Structure formats: C-alpha cells, structure tokens
Short mmCIF file of C-alpha atoms and ligand atoms in Angstrom, two decimals:
data_model
loop_
_atom_site.label_atom_id
_atom_site.label_comp_id
_atom_site.label_asym_id
_atom_site.label_seq_id
_atom_site.Cartn_x
_atom_site.Cartn_y
_atom_site.Cartn_z
CA LEU A 1 0.00 0.00 0.00
CA LYS A 2 1.39 3.33 -1.04
CA GLU A 3 1.60 6.16 1.44
CA LEU A 4 -1.20 8.61 0.65
CA PRO A 5 -0.79 12.38 0.72
CA SER A 6 -3.27 14.47 2.67
CA PRO A 7 -6.75 14.62 1.11
CA PRO A 8 -7.22 17.11 -1.71
CA GLU A 9 -8.78 20.50 -1.06
CA ILE A 10 -11.49 21.24 -3.57
CA GLU A 11 -12.55 24.75 -4.36
CA LEU A 12 -15.17 24.71 -7.07
CA PRO A 13 -14.77 27.38 -9.75
CA GLU A 14 -17.48 29.92 -10.50
CA GLY A 15 -19.99 28.85 -13.12
CA ASP A 16 -23.12 26.83 -13.67
CA ARG A 17 -23.53 23.37 -12.25
CA ALA A 18 -22.71 21.55 -15.48
CA SER A 19 -19.40 23.34 -15.93
CA GLN A 20 -18.51 22.91 -12.26
CA MET A 21 -19.24 19.19 -12.52
CA GLU A 22 -17.10 18.95 -15.65
CA TRP A 23 -14.27 20.76 -13.87
CA LEU A 24 -14.57 18.38 -10.90
CA ARG A 25 -14.68 15.31 -13.12
CA ASP A 26 -11.51 16.40 -14.94
CA ARG A 27 -9.86 17.15 -11.64
CA VAL A 28 -10.64 13.65 -10.31
CA LEU A 29 -9.73 11.83 -13.54
CA ASP A 30 -6.37 13.65 -13.51
CA CYS A 31 -5.78 13.16 -9.77
CA PRO A 32 -2.12 12.02 -9.49
CA THR A 33 -2.79 9.93 -6.38
CA CYS A 34 -5.70 8.15 -8.05
CA GLN A 35 -3.56 7.56 -11.13
CA ALA A 36 -0.67 6.22 -9.04
CA ASN A 37 -2.93 3.68 -7.33
CA LEU A 38 -4.62 2.32 -10.45
CA ASN A 39 -4.29 -1.25 -11.61
CA PRO A 40 -2.42 -1.55 -14.94
CA GLN A 41 -5.51 -1.47 -17.19
CA GLY A 42 -7.75 0.35 -14.75
CA LYS A 43 -9.43 3.73 -15.04
CA VAL A 44 -10.26 6.35 -12.46
CA VAL A 45 -14.01 6.18 -11.78
CA PHE A 46 -16.07 9.33 -11.24
CA GLY A 47 -19.80 9.49 -10.47
CA VAL A 48 -22.45 9.24 -13.18
CA GLY A 49 -26.04 10.27 -13.65
CA ASN A 50 -28.28 13.26 -13.28
CA PRO A 51 -26.38 16.21 -11.73
CA ASP A 52 -29.80 17.43 -10.54
CA ALA A 53 -30.89 14.12 -8.98
CA ASP A 54 -33.01 13.87 -5.83
CA LEU A 55 -31.50 10.49 -5.10
CA PHE A 56 -27.75 9.85 -4.72
CA PHE A 57 -26.50 6.27 -4.40
CA CYS A 58 -23.08 5.82 -2.86
CA GLY A 59 -21.00 2.64 -2.95
CA GLU A 60 -17.53 1.92 -1.61
CA ALA A 61 -15.15 1.48 -4.54
CA PRO A 62 -14.96 0.40 -8.16
CA GLY A 63 -14.60 -3.32 -8.83
CA ALA A 64 -13.08 -5.01 -11.87
CA ASP A 65 -15.93 -4.15 -14.25
CA GLU A 66 -16.06 -0.57 -13.03
CA GLU A 67 -12.32 0.12 -13.38
CA THR A 68 -12.43 -1.33 -16.88
CA LYS A 69 -15.35 0.79 -17.98
CA GLY A 70 -14.56 3.84 -15.87
CA GLU A 71 -18.13 3.90 -14.54
CA PRO A 72 -19.59 3.01 -11.13
CA PHE A 73 -21.89 0.01 -10.64
CA VAL A 74 -21.75 -1.59 -14.08
CA GLY A 75 -21.03 -5.20 -12.99
CA LYS A 76 -23.22 -7.71 -11.17
CA ALA A 77 -23.84 -5.39 -8.22
CA GLY A 78 -24.77 -2.67 -10.70
CA GLU A 79 -27.33 -4.92 -12.35
CA LEU A 80 -29.01 -5.42 -8.99
CA LEU A 81 -28.81 -1.70 -8.24
CA ASP A 82 -30.50 -1.04 -11.60
CA LYS A 83 -33.30 -3.44 -10.61
CA ILE A 84 -33.73 -1.66 -7.30
CA ILE A 85 -33.90 1.68 -9.09
CA SER A 86 -36.52 0.46 -11.55
CA GLY A 87 -38.38 -1.09 -8.61
CA ILE A 88 -38.88 2.35 -7.11
CA GLY A 89 -40.09 3.64 -10.46
CA LEU A 90 -36.99 5.51 -11.60
CA GLN A 91 -34.39 5.02 -14.28
CA ARG A 92 -30.69 4.83 -13.50
CA GLU A 93 -30.12 8.06 -15.47
CA GLN A 94 -32.50 9.96 -13.18
CA THR A 95 -30.35 9.22 -10.14
CA TYR A 96 -26.72 10.00 -9.36
CA ILE A 97 -24.40 7.07 -8.64
CA ALA A 98 -20.94 7.39 -7.12
CA ASN A 99 -18.46 5.67 -4.87
CA VAL A 100 -16.45 6.88 -1.91
CA MET A 101 -13.35 5.69 -3.79
CA ASN A 102 -12.30 6.70 -7.28
CA TRP A 103 -9.87 3.84 -7.85
CA ARG A 104 -10.15 0.10 -7.34
CA PRO A 105 -8.08 -0.90 -4.29
CA GLN A 106 -5.16 -3.05 -5.41
CA HIS A 107 -4.61 -6.52 -3.99
CA ASP A 108 -2.64 -9.65 -4.82
CA ASN A 109 -5.48 -12.13 -5.23
CA PRO A 110 -6.31 -13.35 -8.73
CA TYR A 111 -9.91 -12.19 -8.36
CA GLY A 112 -12.29 -10.45 -5.98
CA ASN A 113 -12.09 -7.04 -4.36
CA ARG A 114 -10.30 -5.67 -1.34
CA PRO A 115 -12.38 -3.29 0.73
CA PRO A 116 -10.77 0.15 0.81
CA THR A 117 -8.95 1.21 3.96
CA GLN A 118 -10.13 4.13 6.04
CA ASP A 119 -7.12 6.15 4.80
CA GLU A 120 -7.95 5.44 1.17
CA MET A 121 -11.55 6.51 1.72
CA ASN A 122 -10.48 9.63 3.60
CA PHE A 123 -8.29 10.61 0.70
CA CYS A 124 -11.15 10.38 -1.85
CA LEU A 125 -13.87 11.80 0.40
CA PRO A 126 -13.45 15.45 -0.70
CA TYR A 127 -14.22 14.35 -4.26
CA LEU A 128 -17.44 12.71 -3.10
CA LYS A 129 -18.39 15.69 -0.94
CA ALA A 130 -17.92 18.04 -3.88
CA GLN A 131 -20.26 15.86 -5.98
CA ILE A 132 -22.84 16.02 -3.19
CA THR A 133 -22.43 19.80 -2.99
CA LEU A 134 -23.16 20.06 -6.71
CA VAL A 135 -26.03 17.56 -6.93
CA GLN A 136 -27.72 18.68 -3.68
CA PRO A 137 -29.75 15.47 -3.47
CA LYS A 138 -32.74 15.06 -1.17
CA VAL A 139 -31.45 11.68 -0.02
CA ILE A 140 -28.17 9.78 -0.10
CA VAL A 141 -28.28 5.98 0.10
CA ALA A 142 -25.16 4.46 1.64
CA LEU A 143 -24.63 0.98 0.24
CA GLY A 144 -22.95 -1.34 2.74
CA GLY A 145 -20.94 -1.10 5.92
CA THR A 146 -17.64 -0.06 4.33
CA THR A 147 -19.40 2.86 2.66
CA VAL A 148 -20.92 3.88 5.99
CA SER A 149 -17.44 3.85 7.57
CA GLY A 150 -16.19 5.96 4.69
CA LEU A 151 -18.92 8.53 5.14
CA LEU A 152 -19.41 8.61 8.90
CA GLY A 153 -16.03 7.37 10.11
CA HIS A 154 -15.00 4.00 11.45
CA ASP A 155 -16.88 2.85 14.52
CA PRO A 156 -15.96 -0.60 15.85
CA ASN A 157 -19.32 -0.78 17.62
CA ARG A 158 -21.42 -0.07 14.55
CA ARG A 159 -23.27 -3.12 13.22
CA MET A 160 -24.99 -3.07 9.84
CA GLY A 161 -27.85 -5.08 11.28
CA ASP A 162 -28.49 -2.25 13.73
CA VAL A 163 -27.93 0.81 11.56
CA ARG A 164 -29.49 -0.22 8.25
CA GLY A 165 -32.99 1.10 7.78
CA ASN A 166 -32.12 4.10 9.92
CA TRP A 167 -31.77 7.69 8.85
CA ALA A 168 -28.42 9.30 9.45
CA GLU A 169 -27.02 12.48 7.95
CA PHE A 170 -24.07 13.27 5.70
CA GLU A 171 -23.19 16.78 4.57
CA LYS A 172 -26.57 17.88 5.96
CA VAL A 173 -28.37 15.46 3.62
CA PRO A 174 -30.57 12.64 4.99
CA LEU A 175 -28.63 9.40 4.65
CA MET A 176 -30.38 6.03 4.39
CA ILE A 177 -28.14 3.13 5.30
CA THR A 178 -28.82 -0.17 3.60
CA PHE A 179 -27.05 -3.38 2.59
CA HIS A 180 -24.66 -3.44 -0.34
CA PRO A 181 -26.07 -5.09 -3.50
CA SER A 182 -23.01 -7.41 -3.55
CA TYR A 183 -23.93 -8.57 -0.05
CA VAL A 184 -27.52 -9.17 -1.17
CA LEU A 185 -26.22 -11.23 -4.09
CA ARG A 186 -23.86 -13.24 -1.90
CA ASN A 187 -26.28 -13.69 0.99
CA GLY A 188 -29.31 -14.08 -1.21
CA SER A 189 -31.90 -14.55 1.54
CA ASP A 190 -35.42 -13.21 1.11
CA LYS A 191 -35.10 -11.64 4.53
CA ILE A 192 -32.19 -9.45 3.45
CA LYS A 193 -33.91 -8.56 0.17
CA ARG A 194 -37.03 -7.51 2.03
CA MET A 195 -35.00 -5.32 4.38
CA VAL A 196 -33.38 -3.53 1.44
CA TRP A 197 -36.80 -3.03 -0.10
CA GLU A 198 -38.19 -1.61 3.16
CA ASP A 199 -35.28 0.82 3.23
CA MET A 200 -36.13 1.86 -0.33
CA LEU A 201 -39.77 2.45 0.64
CA GLN A 202 -38.53 4.84 3.30
CA VAL A 203 -36.43 6.59 0.66
CA MET A 204 -39.43 6.84 -1.68
CA GLU A 205 -41.47 8.45 1.08
CA LYS A 206 -38.70 10.94 1.84
CA ILE A 207 -38.31 12.06 -1.77
CA GLU A 208 -42.08 11.92 -2.28
CA LEU A 209 -42.21 9.30 -4.99
CA PRO A 210 -45.65 7.73 -5.42
CA ILE A 211 -45.83 4.25 -3.90
CA SER A 212 -48.22 1.75 -5.47
CA ASP A 213 -49.87 -1.13 -3.60
CA ARG A 214 -47.73 -3.46 -5.63
CA GLN A 215 -44.57 -1.66 -4.51
CA ARG A 216 -45.78 -1.74 -0.89
CA GLY A 217 -46.39 -5.42 -1.21
CA PHE A 218 -43.12 -6.59 -2.77
CA PHE A 219 -41.76 -9.49 -0.72
CA THR A 220 -44.87 -9.85 1.44
N1 LIG B 1 -19.39 -2.05 -5.62
C1 LIG B 1 -19.27 -0.75 -5.25
O1 LIG B 1 -19.25 -0.43 -4.07
N2 LIG B 1 -19.19 0.15 -6.22
C2 LIG B 1 -19.21 -0.13 -7.52
O2 LIG B 1 -19.14 0.77 -8.34
C3 LIG B 1 -19.34 -1.49 -7.88
C4 LIG B 1 -19.43 -2.43 -6.91
#
C-alpha cells in the first residue's frame, strides 16, 4: 500500500452546475494519487447520472468491471442496483451514482475485491463531498458497511444489522443506510432482500415518490 498524501482540497470554480461538474470530473480523472494507485488497465471512476438528482447512491469502490469501464456500478452489483432503481419507479439516469473511492483498491489475489482502507476513503472523500455539494440530493443511500465507515467514520461498535434502515445524515443530507447489493447477491436470503426493499420504501417516502400497492407489497 502506497503512502497517501493528505486529502485534496477542492474549491469549485465559478460557473453553472454543469461546468462545475465537468471541472470536478476532470480534476478527479487527472488526480495524481488516483492515477498512481490504479491497476495496470484500470481507469479512475467518477460518479455518473443526473447532476440534478433527488437520489444519490453511494458505494464503496470500483470493482473489476467498473475500473475497466470507468463507470460506477456496471457489474453484477450494478445490475441489482438497476433493478432496485426500476423497482422504485426511476431510471438509472434519473439518479446519481458514485463511490467513496475513485480507484479500485489493489490486492494480490487473482480475483475479488479488497475493501478500501479508512485512509484510502479519507483521501477520496473530498471528491465525493464536492459531488454532493453540486447535486444537492434530497437523499443519499449508503450501500454497505464499508461505505458507511467511509462517510461517517469508522466505529468498531457499529453493526450493519443495527444501523441499516435508519436515517443518518451526511453533509446535511438525509442518509439512508442499507445493505450493499453485492452482499444481497452473496447472501441471497429473502429476509435481506425484504430489508433492502423496506429501506427503499422509506427513501421513496422521503423524496415523495408515489408508492403503489404493488410496490408496498413486494416481498410480502
Ligand atoms: N461495488 C461498489 O461499491 N461500487 C461499484 O461501483 C461497484 C461495486
């Protein structure tokens, strides 16, 4: 693991939101620390979606598919996230999707992902905060325990089973904590799926999306 410099200080330039977002994206894609930590064929991954979104999904770090494509949540976890998004009646493009990390954490195993360290997440956090500042979402959804540690800080006493389904706050924005789609795929139980769906119903209420009886009744 390379020694990381102190986290970047972001001062957004004057201008409209689109040009500020473009400036930020260029800044992150050119980030020397991100570049230095990339896998050989990997790309730096910046957020995607509607810069005016009400709903902001946040994951932990790019995986293999994401670093190849240079886009968050485009692999198996992304497919499930897309299903969740269509389940609440939105399209992926209407939301904003980002990760705490902008590079895929390196490791020596032939496959799989290493969760980012707290230091790695702290380094990238200003980039995420700047995206939140620009998007000004009504709700952020934190996907998984590592993401929660990245956003709220590491707490050895925090248990996902206790905090998921609860509202927290990040950058003054209501934060819904739920399970990571990869965990749902690995765990696969109906119980976990139902919990994620209940968390999404809370999100729908908060951003005032209409909820049909069918949506209420998923998994019951
Ligand atoms: N898992 C994440 O946390 N983020 C991605 O972009 C893909 C998988």
